[in-house]
Amino acid sequence: MLLLCPLQDAQTSKTNKNTKPLRTCLINVIILTSGLYITISVTAFVLFYLTDCVFMI
């Protein structure tokens, strides 16, 4: 996504010279990072739960 941001900026700066491209780029980055964080936390929880079950047996 970070690599696509300059391309989006270049394309949209021709049509309108607002700060919208940068804002959408930041929103995309925030969504990506939050998605990664959720995925990591869920994976960690599942791994912890599985190891807990293994130790219980």
PDB file of N, CA and C in Angstrom:
ATOM      1  N   MET A   1       0.824  -1.215   0.000  1.00  0.00           N
ATOM      2  CA  MET A   1       0.000   0.000   0.000  1.00  0.00           C
ATOM      3  C   MET A   1       0.859   1.266   0.000  1.00  0.00           C
ATOM      4  N   LEU A   2       1.961   1.227   0.748  1.00  0.00           N
ATOM      5  CA  LEU A   2       2.846   2.390   0.815  1.00  0.00           C
ATOM      6  C   LEU A   2       3.444   2.706  -0.553  1.00  0.00           C
ATOM      7  N   LEU A   3       3.686   1.665  -1.344  1.00  0.00           N
ATOM      8  CA  LEU A   3       4.234   1.865  -2.676  1.00  0.00           C
ATOM      9  C   LEU A   3       3.196   2.452  -3.625  1.00  0.00           C
ATOM     10  N   LEU A   4       1.912   2.144  -3.372  1.00  0.00           N
ATOM     11  CA  LEU A   4       0.843   2.649  -4.220  1.00  0.00           C
ATOM     12  C   LEU A   4       0.505   4.110  -3.937  1.00  0.00           C
ATOM     13  N   CYS A   5       0.842   4.587  -2.736  1.00  0.00           N
ATOM     14  CA  CYS A   5       0.477   5.950  -2.350  1.00  0.00           C
ATOM     15  C   CYS A   5       1.049   7.021  -3.286  1.00  0.00           C
ATOM     16  N   PRO A   6       2.335   6.978  -3.625  1.00  0.00           N
ATOM     17  CA  PRO A   6       2.853   8.001  -4.557  1.00  0.00           C
ATOM     18  C   PRO A   6       2.163   7.948  -5.920  1.00  0.00           C
ATOM     19  N   LEU A   7       1.837   6.732  -6.379  1.00  0.00           N
ATOM     20  CA  LEU A   7       1.136   6.595  -7.658  1.00  0.00           C
ATOM     21  C   LEU A   7      -0.246   7.234  -7.584  1.00  0.00           C
ATOM     22  N   GLN A   8      -0.953   6.987  -6.482  1.00  0.00           N
ATOM     23  CA  GLN A   8      -2.271   7.594  -6.292  1.00  0.00           C
ATOM     24  C   GLN A   8      -2.143   9.113  -6.231  1.00  0.00           C
ATOM     25  N   ASP A   9      -1.130   9.595  -5.527  1.00  0.00           N
ATOM     26  CA  ASP A   9      -0.914  11.035  -5.427  1.00  0.00           C
ATOM     27  C   ASP A   9      -0.671  11.640  -6.804  1.00  0.00           C
ATOM     28  N   ALA A  10       0.141  10.970  -7.606  1.00  0.00           N
ATOM     29  CA  ALA A  10       0.462  11.477  -8.940  1.00  0.00           C
ATOM     30  C   ALA A  10      -0.773  11.517  -9.828  1.00  0.00           C
ATOM     31  N   GLN A  11      -1.616  10.504  -9.715  1.00  0.00           N
ATOM     32  CA  GLN A  11      -2.821  10.442 -10.552  1.00  0.00           C
ATOM     33  C   GLN A  11      -3.853  11.481 -10.116  1.00  0.00           C
ATOM     34  N   THR A  12      -4.046  11.637  -8.823  1.00  0.00           N
ATOM     35  CA  THR A  12      -5.108  12.524  -8.344  1.00  0.00           C
ATOM     36  C   THR A  12      -4.665  13.985  -8.316  1.00  0.00           C
ATOM     37  N   SER A  13      -3.360  14.232  -8.233  1.00  0.00           N
ATOM     38  CA  SER A  13      -2.886  15.616  -8.192  1.00  0.00           C
ATOM     39  C   SER A  13      -3.140  16.317  -9.536  1.00  0.00           C
ATOM     40  N   LYS A  14      -3.253  15.543 -10.603  1.00  0.00           N
ATOM     41  CA  LYS A  14      -3.567  16.118 -11.907  1.00  0.00           C
ATOM     42  C   LYS A  14      -5.014  16.632 -11.940  1.00  0.00           C
ATOM     43  N   THR A  15      -5.916  15.899 -11.297  1.00  0.00           N
ATOM     44  CA  THR A  15      -7.330  16.273 -11.332  1.00  0.00           C
ATOM     45  C   THR A  15      -7.644  17.342 -10.288  1.00  0.00           C
ATOM     46  N   ASN A  16      -7.228  17.111  -9.041  1.00  0.00           N
ATOM     47  CA  ASN A  16      -7.496  18.106  -7.991  1.00  0.00           C
ATOM     48  C   ASN A  16      -6.281  18.240  -7.076  1.00  0.00           C
ATOM     49  N   LYS A  17      -5.965  19.477  -6.725  1.00  0.00           N
ATOM     50  CA  LYS A  17      -4.780  19.729  -5.901  1.00  0.00           C
ATOM     51  C   LYS A  17      -5.188  19.931  -4.447  1.00  0.00           C
ATOM     52  N   ASN A  18      -5.855  18.903  -3.906  1.00  0.00           N
ATOM     53  CA  ASN A  18      -6.243  18.914  -2.499  1.00  0.00           C
ATOM     54  C   ASN A  18      -5.309  18.019  -1.693  1.00  0.00           C
ATOM     55  N   THR A  19      -5.572  17.938  -0.384  1.00  0.00           N
ATOM     56  CA  THR A  19      -4.792  17.045   0.470  1.00  0.00           C
ATOM     57  C   THR A  19      -5.519  15.710   0.637  1.00  0.00           C
ATOM     58  N   LYS A  20      -6.505  15.460  -0.236  1.00  0.00           N
ATOM     59  CA  LYS A  20      -7.283  14.225  -0.150  1.00  0.00           C
ATOM     60  C   LYS A  20      -6.451  12.967  -0.406  1.00  0.00           C
ATOM     61  N   PRO A  21      -5.574  12.946  -1.428  1.00  0.00           N
ATOM     62  CA  PRO A  21      -4.788  11.728  -1.681  1.00  0.00           C
ATOM     63  C   PRO A  21      -3.975  11.293  -0.461  1.00  0.00           C
ATOM     64  N   LEU A  22      -3.335  12.251   0.188  1.00  0.00           N
ATOM     65  CA  LEU A  22      -2.528  11.950   1.367  1.00  0.00           C
ATOM     66  C   LEU A  22      -3.401  11.402   2.488  1.00  0.00           C
ATOM     67  N   ARG A  23      -4.583  11.987   2.645  1.00  0.00           N
ATOM     68  CA  ARG A  23      -5.498  11.549   3.697  1.00  0.00           C
ATOM     69  C   ARG A  23      -5.949  10.113   3.460  1.00  0.00           C
ATOM     70  N   THR A  24      -6.356   9.801   2.214  1.00  0.00           N
ATOM     71  CA  THR A  24      -6.790   8.435   1.907  1.00  0.00           C
ATOM     72  C   THR A  24      -5.635   7.465   2.061  1.00  0.00           C
ATOM     73  N   CYS A  25      -4.438   7.905   1.712  1.00  0.00           N
ATOM     74  CA  CYS A  25      -3.245   7.074   1.871  1.00  0.00           C
ATOM     75  C   CYS A  25      -3.031   6.755   3.348  1.00  0.00           C
ATOM     76  N   LEU A  26      -3.128   7.760   4.197  1.00  0.00           N
ATOM     77  CA  LEU A  26      -2.972   7.553   5.641  1.00  0.00           C
ATOM     78  C   LEU A  26      -4.053   6.622   6.183  1.00  0.00           C
ATOM     79  N   ILE A  27      -5.280   6.791   5.702  1.00  0.00           N
ATOM     80  CA  ILE A  27      -6.385   5.924   6.132  1.00  0.00           C
ATOM     81  C   ILE A  27      -6.098   4.479   5.735  1.00  0.00           C
ATOM     82  N   ASN A  28      -5.609   4.287   4.509  1.00  0.00           N
ATOM     83  CA  ASN A  28      -5.260   2.936   4.049  1.00  0.00           C
ATOM     84  C   ASN A  28      -4.188   2.322   4.933  1.00  0.00           C
ATOM     85  N   VAL A  29      -3.178   3.109   5.272  1.00  0.00           N
ATOM     86  CA  VAL A  29      -2.086   2.624   6.124  1.00  0.00           C
ATOM     87  C   VAL A  29      -2.621   2.256   7.504  1.00  0.00           C
ATOM     88  N   ILE A  30      -3.493   3.088   8.055  1.00  0.00           N
ATOM     89  CA  ILE A  30      -4.074   2.828   9.382  1.00  0.00           C
ATOM     90  C   ILE A  30      -4.903   1.545   9.350  1.00  0.00           C
ATOM     91  N   ILE A  31      -5.699   1.365   8.298  1.00  0.00           N
ATOM     92  CA  ILE A  31      -6.523   0.153   8.161  1.00  0.00           C
ATOM     93  C   ILE A  31      -5.625  -1.076   8.067  1.00  0.00           C
ATOM     94  N   LEU A  32      -4.556  -0.969   7.273  1.00  0.00           N
ATOM     95  CA  LEU A  32      -3.627  -2.088   7.122  1.00  0.00           C
ATOM     96  C   LEU A  32      -2.985  -2.454   8.454  1.00  0.00           C
ATOM     97  N   THR A  33      -2.487  -1.445   9.185  1.00  0.00           N
ATOM     98  CA  THR A  33      -1.796  -1.719  10.442  1.00  0.00           C
ATOM     99  C   THR A  33      -2.749  -2.289  11.482  1.00  0.00           C
ATOM    100  N   SER A  34      -3.976  -1.761  11.543  1.00  0.00           N
ATOM    101  CA  SER A  34      -4.952  -2.278  12.506  1.00  0.00           C
ATOM    102  C   SER A  34      -5.349  -3.708  12.138  1.00  0.00           C
ATOM    103  N   GLY A  35      -5.492  -3.987  10.854  1.00  0.00           N
ATOM    104  CA  GLY A  35      -5.798  -5.339  10.397  1.00  0.00           C
ATOM    105  C   GLY A  35      -4.692  -6.314  10.765  1.00  0.00           C
ATOM    106  N   LEU A  36      -3.447  -5.891  10.564  1.00  0.00           N
ATOM    107  CA  LEU A  36      -2.303  -6.719  10.935  1.00  0.00           C
ATOM    108  C   LEU A  36      -2.285  -6.957  12.438  1.00  0.00           C
ATOM    109  N   TYR A  37      -2.541  -5.922  13.222  1.00  0.00           N
ATOM    110  CA  TYR A  37      -2.547  -6.036  14.681  1.00  0.00           C
ATOM    111  C   TYR A  37      -3.622  -7.023  15.147  1.00  0.00           C
ATOM    112  N   ILE A  38      -4.812  -6.921  14.556  1.00  0.00           N
ATOM    113  CA  ILE A  38      -5.915  -7.838  14.907  1.00  0.00           C
ATOM    114  C   ILE A  38      -5.537  -9.270  14.550  1.00  0.00           C
ATOM    115  N   THR A  39      -4.969  -9.457  13.359  1.00  0.00           N
ATOM    116  CA  THR A  39      -4.569 -10.797  12.920  1.00  0.00           C
ATOM    117  C   THR A  39      -3.540 -11.393  13.864  1.00  0.00           C
ATOM    118  N   ILE A  40      -2.536 -10.584  14.231  1.00  0.00           N
ATOM    119  CA  ILE A  40      -1.472 -11.052  15.126  1.00  0.00           C
ATOM    120  C   ILE A  40      -2.044 -11.412  16.495  1.00  0.00           C
ATOM    121  N   SER A  41      -2.909 -10.563  17.025  1.00  0.00           N
ATOM    122  CA  SER A  41      -3.482 -10.820  18.355  1.00  0.00           C
ATOM    123  C   SER A  41      -4.350 -12.075  18.343  1.00  0.00           C
ATOM    124  N   VAL A  42      -5.156 -12.260  17.289  1.00  0.00           N
ATOM    125  CA  VAL A  42      -6.002 -13.451  17.179  1.00  0.00           C
ATOM    126  C   VAL A  42      -5.129 -14.703  17.068  1.00  0.00           C
ATOM    127  N   THR A  43      -4.074 -14.632  16.250  1.00  0.00           N
ATOM    128  CA  THR A  43      -3.168 -15.770  16.097  1.00  0.00           C
ATOM    129  C   THR A  43      -2.504 -16.111  17.423  1.00  0.00           C
ATOM    130  N   ALA A  44      -2.058 -15.082  18.137  1.00  0.00           N
ATOM    131  CA  ALA A  44      -1.424 -15.295  19.445  1.00  0.00           C
ATOM    132  C   ALA A  44      -2.400 -15.934  20.419  1.00  0.00           C
ATOM    133  N   PHE A  45      -3.635 -15.477  20.428  1.00  0.00           N
ATOM    134  CA  PHE A  45      -4.661 -16.025  21.325  1.00  0.00           C
ATOM    135  C   PHE A  45      -4.923 -17.498  21.002  1.00  0.00           C
ATOM    136  N   VAL A  46      -5.047 -17.804  19.696  1.00  0.00           N
ATOM    137  CA  VAL A  46      -5.307 -19.186  19.273  1.00  0.00           C
ATOM    138  C   VAL A  46      -4.134 -20.080  19.664  1.00  0.00           C
ATOM    139  N   LEU A  47      -2.901 -19.607  19.426  1.00  0.00           N
ATOM    140  CA  LEU A  47      -1.721 -20.388  19.796  1.00  0.00           C
ATOM    141  C   LEU A  47      -1.672 -20.617  21.302  1.00  0.00           C
ATOM    142  N   PHE A  48      -1.950 -19.578  22.067  1.00  0.00           N
ATOM    143  CA  PHE A  48      -1.950 -19.685  23.526  1.00  0.00           C
ATOM    144  C   PHE A  48      -3.010 -20.689  23.978  1.00  0.00           C
ATOM    145  N   TYR A  49      -4.197 -20.612  23.382  1.00  0.00           N
ATOM    146  CA  TYR A  49      -5.301 -21.514  23.734  1.00  0.00           C
ATOM    147  C   TYR A  49      -4.923 -22.965  23.420  1.00  0.00           C
ATOM    148  N   LEU A  50      -4.321 -23.173  22.230  1.00  0.00           N
ATOM    149  CA  LEU A  50      -3.925 -24.528  21.823  1.00  0.00           C
ATOM    150  C   LEU A  50      -2.854 -25.087  22.754  1.00  0.00           C
ATOM    151  N   THR A  51      -1.851 -24.286  23.086  1.00  0.00           N
ATOM    152  CA  THR A  51      -0.784 -24.756  23.979  1.00  0.00           C
ATOM    153  C   THR A  51      -1.340 -25.019  25.368  1.00  0.00           C
ATOM    154  N   ASP A  52      -2.305 -24.214  25.785  1.00  0.00           N
ATOM    155  CA  ASP A  52      -2.951 -24.408  27.081  1.00  0.00           C
ATOM    156  C   ASP A  52      -3.666 -25.758  27.104  1.00  0.00           C
ATOM    157  N   CYS A  53      -4.370 -26.068  26.014  1.00  0.00           N
ATOM    158  CA  CYS A  53      -5.078 -27.343  25.915  1.00  0.00           C
ATOM    159  C   CYS A  53      -4.088 -28.511  25.919  1.00  0.00           C
ATOM    160  N   VAL A  54      -2.988 -28.351  25.217  1.00  0.00           N
ATOM    161  CA  VAL A  54      -1.976 -29.404  25.149  1.00  0.00           C
ATOM    162  C   VAL A  54      -1.398 -29.660  26.543  1.00  0.00           C
ATOM    163  N   PHE A  55      -1.127 -28.601  27.292  1.00  0.00           N
ATOM    164  CA  PHE A  55      -0.569 -28.765  28.637  1.00  0.00           C
ATOM    165  C   PHE A  55      -1.605 -29.346  29.606  1.00  0.00           C
ATOM    166  N   MET A  56      -2.886 -29.067  29.351  1.00  0.00           N
ATOM    167  CA  MET A  56      -3.936 -29.621  30.204  1.00  0.00           C
ATOM    168  C   MET A  56      -4.015 -31.134  30.047  1.00  0.00           C
ATOM    169  N   ILE A  57      -3.780 -31.630  28.843  1.00  0.00           N
ATOM    170  CA  ILE A  57      -3.816 -33.073  28.578  1.00  0.00           C
ATOM    171  C   ILE A  57      -2.559 -33.690  29.204  1.00  0.00           C
TER     172      ILE A  57
END
